[in-house]
């Protein structure tokens, strides 16, 4: 019911925005453009599905509204760069009477805002980084001379990533929600969201593997470290009884790692040497992207509506993936709320985990 009311309000606002939109040079909300117009598709030196491309556009206005918006000189917004849960035709750039304050006029930029990436390590590594690597694969002679428009808030792992890609901090511009930037020459990659239960694309794996090889150098033949990724004092989805689990795993020779205390390079290095990784469902499991084929991944997760992000990554990366189901503190039906509940570590789940680890050790004798 709430969604219906929200959509109705947005549809009313759109009528107003068609007449007046403050902050838009045209004075009114843009129209939705389904087909590419005045866009040059750049050649990418990487295998890509037909749904993905990198584009170069002249004379655009970039907005920070929900996931990022690109408006052309004819006051048209590009459909292929939009994402909105209640329908693209109700995106805030089309329905809000206020677009935002112009922050800057710049000559050349790469635009990389995506709604799910803000302060989320998984979406930064799995969604935004591959798109940035795609742009890099276009072989633009002026790649490092361009500005890079990113979202607020910023995180340490974002700085680490950009440093590893040799992108200077002074070239990064952070765009707030109600801000716009006019760009003469814009480069942008299509947005393909990594969704729950969908296959993690092979093209992303290839790009991320190249990034890993460039950063870490030649891969050693065998990883032998046993790693537990600490959940710690997170605001949501805490592991109730984690201290006991940590003690048990330490006795089994596990190293206890707190990803929040490590740089991106340190996380990549540690996970690339792992034989076994145990972790509670959460962004830290994104790091299995840096594991070798055959690494055992054990995800501790809710028995109620568990997401499949990491099982899909494991399939693409040919990792051995096991799950241990834990009882949530509360059973809630909306998936996003169900996934935020604290989880109980029971005797049975501990026994199942121990059995899984012992079986793997017997099979591999590491």
CSV table of C-alpha atoms in Angstrom, one decimal:
chain,number,residue,atom,x,y,z
A,1,UNK,CA,0.0,0.0,0.0
A,2,UNK,CA,2.8,2.4,0.9
A,3,UNK,CA,4.4,1.8,-2.5
A,4,UNK,CA,1.2,2.6,-4.3
A,5,UNK,CA,0.9,5.9,-2.4
A,6,UNK,CA,4.5,6.7,-3.1
A,7,UNK,CA,4.1,6.0,-6.8
A,8,UNK,CA,1.0,8.1,-6.9
A,9,UNK,CA,2.7,11.1,-5.3
A,10,UNK,CA,5.6,10.8,-7.7
A,11,UNK,CA,3.2,10.8,-10.7
A,12,UNK,CA,1.7,14.0,-9.3
A,13,UNK,CA,5.1,15.6,-8.8
A,14,UNK,CA,6.0,14.7,-12.4
A,15,UNK,CA,3.2,16.9,-13.7
A,16,UNK,CA,4.7,19.8,-11.8
A,17,UNK,CA,8.2,19.0,-12.8
A,18,UNK,CA,7.2,19.0,-16.5
A,19,UNK,CA,6.3,22.7,-16.0
A,20,UNK,CA,9.1,23.8,-13.8
A,21,UNK,CA,12.3,22.1,-12.5
A,22,UNK,CA,14.7,24.4,-10.6
A,23,UNK,CA,18.4,23.7,-11.3
A,24,UNK,CA,17.7,22.4,-14.9
A,25,UNK,CA,19.0,24.8,-17.5
A,26,UNK,CA,15.9,24.0,-19.6
A,27,UNK,CA,13.7,25.1,-16.7
A,28,UNK,CA,11.6,21.9,-16.8
A,29,UNK,CA,12.1,18.1,-16.2
A,30,UNK,CA,13.8,16.2,-19.0
A,31,UNK,CA,12.0,13.7,-21.2
A,32,UNK,CA,13.0,10.0,-21.2
A,33,UNK,CA,15.1,8.9,-24.2
A,34,UNK,CA,14.9,5.2,-25.0
A,35,UNK,CA,17.3,5.0,-28.0
A,36,UNK,CA,20.9,6.3,-28.0
A,37,UNK,CA,21.2,9.8,-29.5
A,38,UNK,CA,24.4,11.7,-30.3
A,39,UNK,CA,26.4,9.0,-28.5
A,40,UNK,CA,29.5,7.3,-29.6
A,41,UNK,CA,30.1,3.7,-28.5
A,42,UNK,CA,33.7,3.1,-27.6
A,43,UNK,CA,35.6,0.0,-28.5
A,44,UNK,CA,36.4,-2.1,-25.4
A,45,UNK,CA,39.3,-4.5,-25.5
A,46,UNK,CA,37.4,-7.1,-23.5
A,47,UNK,CA,34.7,-9.8,-24.2
A,48,UNK,CA,31.3,-8.3,-23.3
A,49,UNK,CA,27.7,-9.3,-23.6
A,50,UNK,CA,25.5,-7.2,-26.0
A,51,UNK,CA,23.8,-5.6,-23.0
A,52,UNK,CA,27.1,-3.9,-22.0
A,53,UNK,CA,28.9,-1.0,-23.7
A,54,UNK,CA,30.9,2.1,-22.9
A,55,UNK,CA,29.8,5.4,-24.4
A,56,UNK,CA,31.2,8.9,-25.1
A,57,UNK,CA,28.7,11.8,-24.9
A,58,UNK,CA,29.1,15.5,-25.6
A,59,UNK,CA,27.6,18.4,-23.6
A,60,UNK,CA,25.9,16.6,-20.7
A,61,UNK,CA,24.6,17.5,-17.3
A,62,UNK,CA,25.3,14.9,-14.6
A,63,UNK,CA,23.1,14.7,-11.6
A,64,UNK,CA,23.6,12.9,-8.3
A,65,UNK,CA,19.9,11.9,-7.9
A,66,UNK,CA,19.2,8.2,-7.1
A,67,UNK,CA,21.9,6.3,-8.9
A,68,UNK,CA,23.1,9.1,-11.1
A,69,UNK,CA,21.5,10.8,-14.1
A,70,UNK,CA,22.9,11.9,-17.5
A,71,UNK,CA,20.9,14.7,-19.3
A,72,UNK,CA,21.9,15.7,-22.8
A,73,UNK,CA,21.8,19.2,-24.4
A,74,UNK,CA,18.3,18.6,-25.7
A,75,UNK,CA,17.0,18.0,-22.1
A,76,UNK,CA,16.6,14.3,-22.5
A,77,UNK,CA,17.7,11.7,-20.0
A,78,UNK,CA,19.2,8.5,-21.1
A,79,UNK,CA,17.0,5.5,-20.2
A,80,UNK,CA,19.9,3.0,-20.3
A,81,UNK,CA,21.8,4.7,-17.5
A,82,UNK,CA,18.8,4.9,-15.1
A,83,UNK,CA,17.7,2.6,-12.4
A,84,UNK,CA,14.7,3.1,-10.1
A,85,UNK,CA,12.7,0.5,-8.2
A,86,UNK,CA,9.3,2.1,-8.9
A,87,UNK,CA,10.0,2.4,-12.7
A,88,UNK,CA,12.3,4.6,-14.7
A,89,UNK,CA,9.5,6.9,-15.7
A,90,UNK,CA,9.2,7.9,-12.0
A,91,UNK,CA,12.9,8.5,-11.4
A,92,UNK,CA,13.5,11.6,-9.3
A,93,UNK,CA,15.1,13.4,-12.2
A,94,UNK,CA,11.8,13.3,-14.0
A,95,UNK,CA,9.5,13.8,-11.0
A,96,UNK,CA,11.2,16.2,-8.6
A,97,UNK,CA,10.6,20.0,-9.2
A,98,UNK,CA,14.2,20.6,-7.9
A,99,UNK,CA,17.2,19.0,-9.8
A,100,UNK,CA,20.0,20.6,-7.7
A,101,UNK,CA,22.7,23.2,-7.6
A,102,UNK,CA,25.3,23.2,-10.3
A,103,UNK,CA,28.7,22.3,-8.7
A,104,UNK,CA,31.1,22.6,-11.6
A,105,UNK,CA,31.6,23.0,-15.3
A,106,UNK,CA,34.4,20.6,-16.5
A,107,UNK,CA,35.8,19.6,-19.8
A,108,UNK,CA,36.3,15.8,-19.5
A,109,UNK,CA,35.1,13.2,-17.1
A,110,UNK,CA,34.2,9.6,-16.3
A,111,UNK,CA,30.8,9.2,-14.6
A,112,UNK,CA,30.5,6.2,-12.2
A,113,UNK,CA,27.7,6.8,-9.8
A,114,UNK,CA,25.5,3.8,-9.0
A,115,UNK,CA,22.9,3.8,-6.3
A,116,UNK,CA,23.8,0.5,-4.6
A,117,UNK,CA,27.5,1.4,-4.3
A,118,UNK,CA,27.2,4.2,-1.7
A,119,UNK,CA,29.1,3.0,1.4
A,120,UNK,CA,28.7,-0.7,0.3
A,121,UNK,CA,31.9,-2.7,-0.2
A,122,UNK,CA,30.2,-5.5,-2.2
A,123,UNK,CA,28.7,-3.2,-4.8
A,124,UNK,CA,31.9,-1.1,-5.0
A,125,UNK,CA,33.9,-4.2,-5.9
A,126,UNK,CA,31.3,-6.2,-7.8
A,127,UNK,CA,29.4,-3.5,-9.6
A,128,UNK,CA,31.4,-0.2,-9.8
A,129,UNK,CA,35.0,-1.5,-10.1
A,130,UNK,CA,34.3,-3.7,-13.2
A,131,UNK,CA,32.7,-0.7,-14.9
A,132,UNK,CA,35.7,1.5,-14.2
A,133,UNK,CA,38.0,-1.3,-15.5
A,134,UNK,CA,35.8,-1.4,-18.6
A,135,UNK,CA,36.4,2.3,-19.2
A,136,UNK,CA,40.1,1.7,-18.7
A,137,UNK,CA,39.9,-1.0,-21.3
A,138,UNK,CA,38.8,1.5,-24.0
A,139,UNK,CA,42.4,2.7,-24.2
A,140,UNK,CA,41.6,6.4,-23.9
A,141,UNK,CA,44.7,8.4,-24.3
A,142,UNK,CA,43.4,10.9,-21.8
A,143,UNK,CA,42.1,8.4,-19.2
A,144,UNK,CA,44.3,9.7,-16.3
A,145,UNK,CA,43.7,13.3,-17.4
A,146,UNK,CA,39.9,13.0,-16.9
A,147,UNK,CA,37.9,13.8,-13.8
A,148,UNK,CA,36.2,10.9,-12.1
A,149,UNK,CA,32.7,11.7,-10.8
A,150,UNK,CA,31.8,9.5,-7.8
A,151,UNK,CA,29.2,9.4,-5.1
A,152,UNK,CA,29.1,10.6,-1.5
A,153,UNK,CA,29.9,9.3,1.1
A,154,UNK,CA,33.5,8.1,0.4
A,155,UNK,CA,35.2,5.1,2.0
A,156,UNK,CA,38.8,4.1,2.7
A,157,UNK,CA,38.5,1.1,0.3
A,158,UNK,CA,37.5,3.5,-2.5
A,159,UNK,CA,40.6,5.5,-2.0
A,160,UNK,CA,42.7,2.3,-1.9
A,161,UNK,CA,41.1,1.1,-5.2
A,162,UNK,CA,41.7,4.4,-7.0
A,163,UNK,CA,45.3,4.5,-5.7
A,164,UNK,CA,45.9,1.0,-7.1
A,165,UNK,CA,44.5,2.2,-10.5
A,166,UNK,CA,46.9,5.2,-10.3
A,167,UNK,CA,44.0,7.6,-10.4
A,168,UNK,CA,45.0,10.8,-8.6
A,169,UNK,CA,42.9,12.0,-5.7
A,170,UNK,CA,42.7,15.5,-7.1
A,171,UNK,CA,41.0,14.0,-10.2
A,172,UNK,CA,38.1,12.6,-8.1
A,173,UNK,CA,34.9,14.7,-7.7
A,174,UNK,CA,32.3,13.7,-5.2
A,175,UNK,CA,28.7,14.5,-6.2
A,176,UNK,CA,26.0,15.0,-3.7
A,177,UNK,CA,22.4,14.0,-4.3
A,178,UNK,CA,21.1,17.5,-5.2
A,179,UNK,CA,24.1,18.6,-7.2
A,180,UNK,CA,24.9,18.7,-10.9
A,181,UNK,CA,28.0,18.9,-13.0
A,182,UNK,CA,28.1,20.1,-16.6
A,183,UNK,CA,30.6,18.0,-18.7
A,184,UNK,CA,31.7,18.8,-22.2
A,185,UNK,CA,33.1,15.3,-22.9
A,186,UNK,CA,31.7,12.4,-20.8
A,187,UNK,CA,32.5,8.7,-20.8
A,188,UNK,CA,30.1,6.3,-19.0
A,189,UNK,CA,29.7,2.5,-18.9
A,190,UNK,CA,26.3,0.8,-18.9
A,191,UNK,CA,25.0,-0.2,-15.5
A,192,UNK,CA,24.5,-3.9,-14.9
A,193,UNK,CA,23.6,-4.6,-11.3
A,194,UNK,CA,24.7,-7.8,-9.6
A,195,UNK,CA,21.4,-9.1,-8.3
A,196,UNK,CA,20.5,-11.7,-5.8
A,197,UNK,CA,20.3,-15.2,-7.4
A,198,UNK,CA,21.6,-14.1,-10.8
A,199,UNK,CA,24.7,-15.5,-12.3
A,200,UNK,CA,27.8,-13.4,-11.6
A,201,UNK,CA,29.0,-12.4,-15.1
A,202,UNK,CA,32.2,-14.0,-16.5
A,203,UNK,CA,33.3,-10.7,-18.0
A,204,UNK,CA,33.4,-9.2,-14.5
A,205,UNK,CA,35.5,-12.1,-13.4
A,206,UNK,CA,38.0,-11.6,-16.3
A,207,UNK,CA,38.4,-7.9,-15.5
A,208,UNK,CA,38.7,-8.4,-11.8
A,209,UNK,CA,41.3,-11.2,-12.3
A,210,UNK,CA,43.4,-8.9,-14.5
A,211,UNK,CA,43.2,-6.3,-11.8
A,212,UNK,CA,44.2,-8.8,-9.1
A,213,UNK,CA,47.2,-10.1,-11.3
A,214,UNK,CA,48.4,-6.5,-11.9
A,215,UNK,CA,48.2,-5.6,-8.2
A,216,UNK,CA,49.5,-8.9,-6.6
A,217,UNK,CA,51.8,-10.2,-9.4
A,218,UNK,CA,52.2,-13.9,-10.3
A,219,UNK,CA,49.9,-16.2,-8.4
A,220,UNK,CA,51.4,-18.8,-6.2
A,221,UNK,CA,50.4,-22.4,-6.9
A,222,UNK,CA,48.7,-23.2,-3.6
A,223,UNK,CA,47.1,-21.3,-0.7
A,224,UNK,CA,47.2,-22.9,2.7
A,225,UNK,CA,45.9,-20.2,5.1
A,226,UNK,CA,42.7,-20.7,7.0
A,227,UNK,CA,40.9,-17.4,7.5
A,228,UNK,CA,37.9,-16.3,9.5
A,229,UNK,CA,36.5,-12.9,8.5
A,230,UNK,CA,35.3,-11.2,11.7
A,231,UNK,CA,31.9,-9.7,11.7
A,232,UNK,CA,32.5,-7.7,14.9
A,233,UNK,CA,30.3,-4.9,16.2
A,234,UNK,CA,28.3,-4.2,13.1
A,235,UNK,CA,25.0,-2.3,13.3
A,236,UNK,CA,23.0,-5.2,11.7
A,237,UNK,CA,23.3,-8.9,11.2
A,238,UNK,CA,25.6,-9.5,14.3
A,239,UNK,CA,26.6,-13.1,15.0
A,240,UNK,CA,25.5,-13.9,18.6
A,241,UNK,CA,28.1,-16.1,20.0
A,242,UNK,CA,30.9,-15.0,17.7
A,243,UNK,CA,33.5,-15.0,20.6
A,244,UNK,CA,33.0,-18.7,21.1
A,245,UNK,CA,33.3,-19.4,17.4
A,246,UNK,CA,36.5,-17.4,17.2
A,247,UNK,CA,38.0,-19.4,20.1
A,248,UNK,CA,37.1,-22.7,18.4
A,249,UNK,CA,38.5,-21.7,15.0
A,250,UNK,CA,41.8,-20.4,16.6
A,251,UNK,CA,42.3,-23.9,18.1
A,252,UNK,CA,41.9,-25.3,14.5
A,253,UNK,CA,44.7,-23.0,13.2
A,254,UNK,CA,42.5,-20.2,11.8
A,255,UNK,CA,43.7,-16.7,11.5
A,256,UNK,CA,41.1,-14.1,12.7
A,257,UNK,CA,40.9,-11.2,10.3
A,258,UNK,CA,38.9,-7.9,10.7
A,259,UNK,CA,38.5,-6.6,7.2
A,260,UNK,CA,37.6,-3.1,8.5
A,261,UNK,CA,41.2,-2.9,9.9
A,262,UNK,CA,42.8,-3.9,6.6
A,263,UNK,CA,43.5,-2.0,3.4
A,264,UNK,CA,42.1,-3.4,0.1
A,265,UNK,CA,45.6,-4.6,-0.9
A,266,UNK,CA,46.0,-6.4,2.4
A,267,UNK,CA,42.6,-8.1,2.0
A,268,UNK,CA,43.4,-9.1,-1.6
A,269,UNK,CA,46.8,-10.6,-0.5
A,270,UNK,CA,45.4,-12.5,2.4
A,271,UNK,CA,42.4,-14.0,0.5
A,272,UNK,CA,44.6,-15.0,-2.4
A,273,UNK,CA,46.6,-17.2,-0.1
A,274,UNK,CA,43.5,-18.8,1.6
A,275,UNK,CA,42.6,-22.5,1.5
A,276,UNK,CA,39.6,-22.1,3.7
A,277,UNK,CA,37.5,-19.0,4.4
A,278,UNK,CA,34.7,-18.9,7.0
A,279,UNK,CA,32.5,-15.8,7.4
A,280,UNK,CA,29.1,-14.6,8.3
A,281,UNK,CA,27.0,-13.3,5.3
A,282,UNK,CA,28.1,-9.7,4.7
A,283,UNK,CA,30.2,-7.5,2.5
A,284,UNK,CA,33.5,-9.1,3.8
A,285,UNK,CA,32.6,-12.2,1.7
A,286,UNK,CA,33.1,-10.1,-1.4
A,287,UNK,CA,36.8,-10.8,-1.0
A,288,UNK,CA,36.3,-14.4,-2.1
A,289,UNK,CA,36.6,-12.8,-5.6
A,290,UNK,CA,40.4,-12.8,-4.8
A,291,UNK,CA,40.6,-16.5,-3.8
A,292,UNK,CA,42.1,-19.3,-5.9
A,293,UNK,CA,39.9,-21.8,-7.7
A,294,UNK,CA,38.9,-24.7,-5.3
A,295,UNK,CA,39.1,-22.6,-2.1
A,296,UNK,CA,36.6,-23.7,0.5
A,297,UNK,CA,34.1,-20.9,1.3
A,298,UNK,CA,31.8,-21.5,4.3
A,299,UNK,CA,29.1,-18.9,4.6
A,300,UNK,CA,27.2,-18.6,7.9
A,301,UNK,CA,23.8,-17.3,7.0
A,302,UNK,CA,20.2,-17.0,8.0
A,303,UNK,CA,17.9,-20.0,7.6
A,304,UNK,CA,15.2,-17.5,6.5
A,305,UNK,CA,15.4,-16.0,3.0
A,306,UNK,CA,19.2,-16.0,2.7
A,307,UNK,CA,20.5,-14.0,-0.3
A,308,UNK,CA,22.6,-15.8,-2.9
A,309,UNK,CA,25.2,-13.1,-3.9
A,310,UNK,CA,28.2,-15.1,-2.7
A,311,UNK,CA,27.1,-18.5,-3.9
A,312,UNK,CA,26.8,-17.0,-7.4
A,313,UNK,CA,30.3,-15.5,-7.2
A,314,UNK,CA,31.6,-18.9,-6.0
A,315,UNK,CA,30.0,-20.6,-9.1
A,316,UNK,CA,31.7,-18.3,-11.5
A,317,UNK,CA,35.1,-18.5,-9.7
A,318,UNK,CA,34.9,-22.3,-9.3
A,319,UNK,CA,35.1,-22.1,-5.5
A,320,UNK,CA,33.9,-24.9,-3.2
A,321,UNK,CA,30.9,-23.3,-1.5
A,322,UNK,CA,29.2,-24.5,1.7
A,323,UNK,CA,26.6,-22.9,3.9
A,324,UNK,CA,25.7,-23.2,7.6
A,325,UNK,CA,22.1,-22.1,8.4
A,326,UNK,CA,21.6,-20.0,11.6
A,327,UNK,CA,18.4,-19.1,13.3
A,328,UNK,CA,17.6,-15.4,13.0
A,329,UNK,CA,16.6,-13.4,16.1
A,330,UNK,CA,13.4,-12.5,14.4
A,331,UNK,CA,11.6,-13.9,11.4
A,332,UNK,CA,10.5,-11.0,9.1
A,333,UNK,CA,9.0,-11.4,5.7
A,334,UNK,CA,10.4,-8.4,3.7
A,335,UNK,CA,13.7,-9.8,2.3
A,336,UNK,CA,15.7,-6.7,3.1
A,337,UNK,CA,14.6,-6.7,6.8
A,338,UNK,CA,15.0,-10.5,7.1
A,339,UNK,CA,18.6,-10.1,6.0
A,340,UNK,CA,19.4,-7.6,8.7
A,341,UNK,CA,18.5,-9.8,11.7
A,342,UNK,CA,21.1,-10.9,14.2
A,343,UNK,CA,21.9,-14.6,14.0
A,344,UNK,CA,22.2,-17.3,16.7
A,345,UNK,CA,25.2,-19.7,16.7
A,346,UNK,CA,23.7,-23.0,18.0
A,347,UNK,CA,25.4,-26.2,19.1
A,348,UNK,CA,24.1,-27.9,16.1
A,349,UNK,CA,25.4,-25.3,13.7
A,350,UNK,CA,28.8,-25.4,15.4
A,351,UNK,CA,28.9,-29.2,15.0
A,352,UNK,CA,28.0,-28.9,11.3
A,353,UNK,CA,30.7,-26.3,10.7
A,354,UNK,CA,33.3,-28.4,12.5
A,355,UNK,CA,32.3,-31.5,10.4
A,356,UNK,CA,32.5,-29.5,7.2
A,357,UNK,CA,36.0,-28.3,8.0
A,358,UNK,CA,37.3,-31.7,9.2
A,359,UNK,CA,36.0,-33.4,6.0
A,360,UNK,CA,37.7,-30.8,3.8
A,361,UNK,CA,41.0,-31.2,5.8
A,362,UNK,CA,40.9,-35.0,5.4
A,363,UNK,CA,40.3,-34.7,1.6
A,364,UNK,CA,43.0,-32.1,1.0
A,365,UNK,CA,45.6,-32.9,3.7
A,366,UNK,CA,46.9,-29.3,3.8
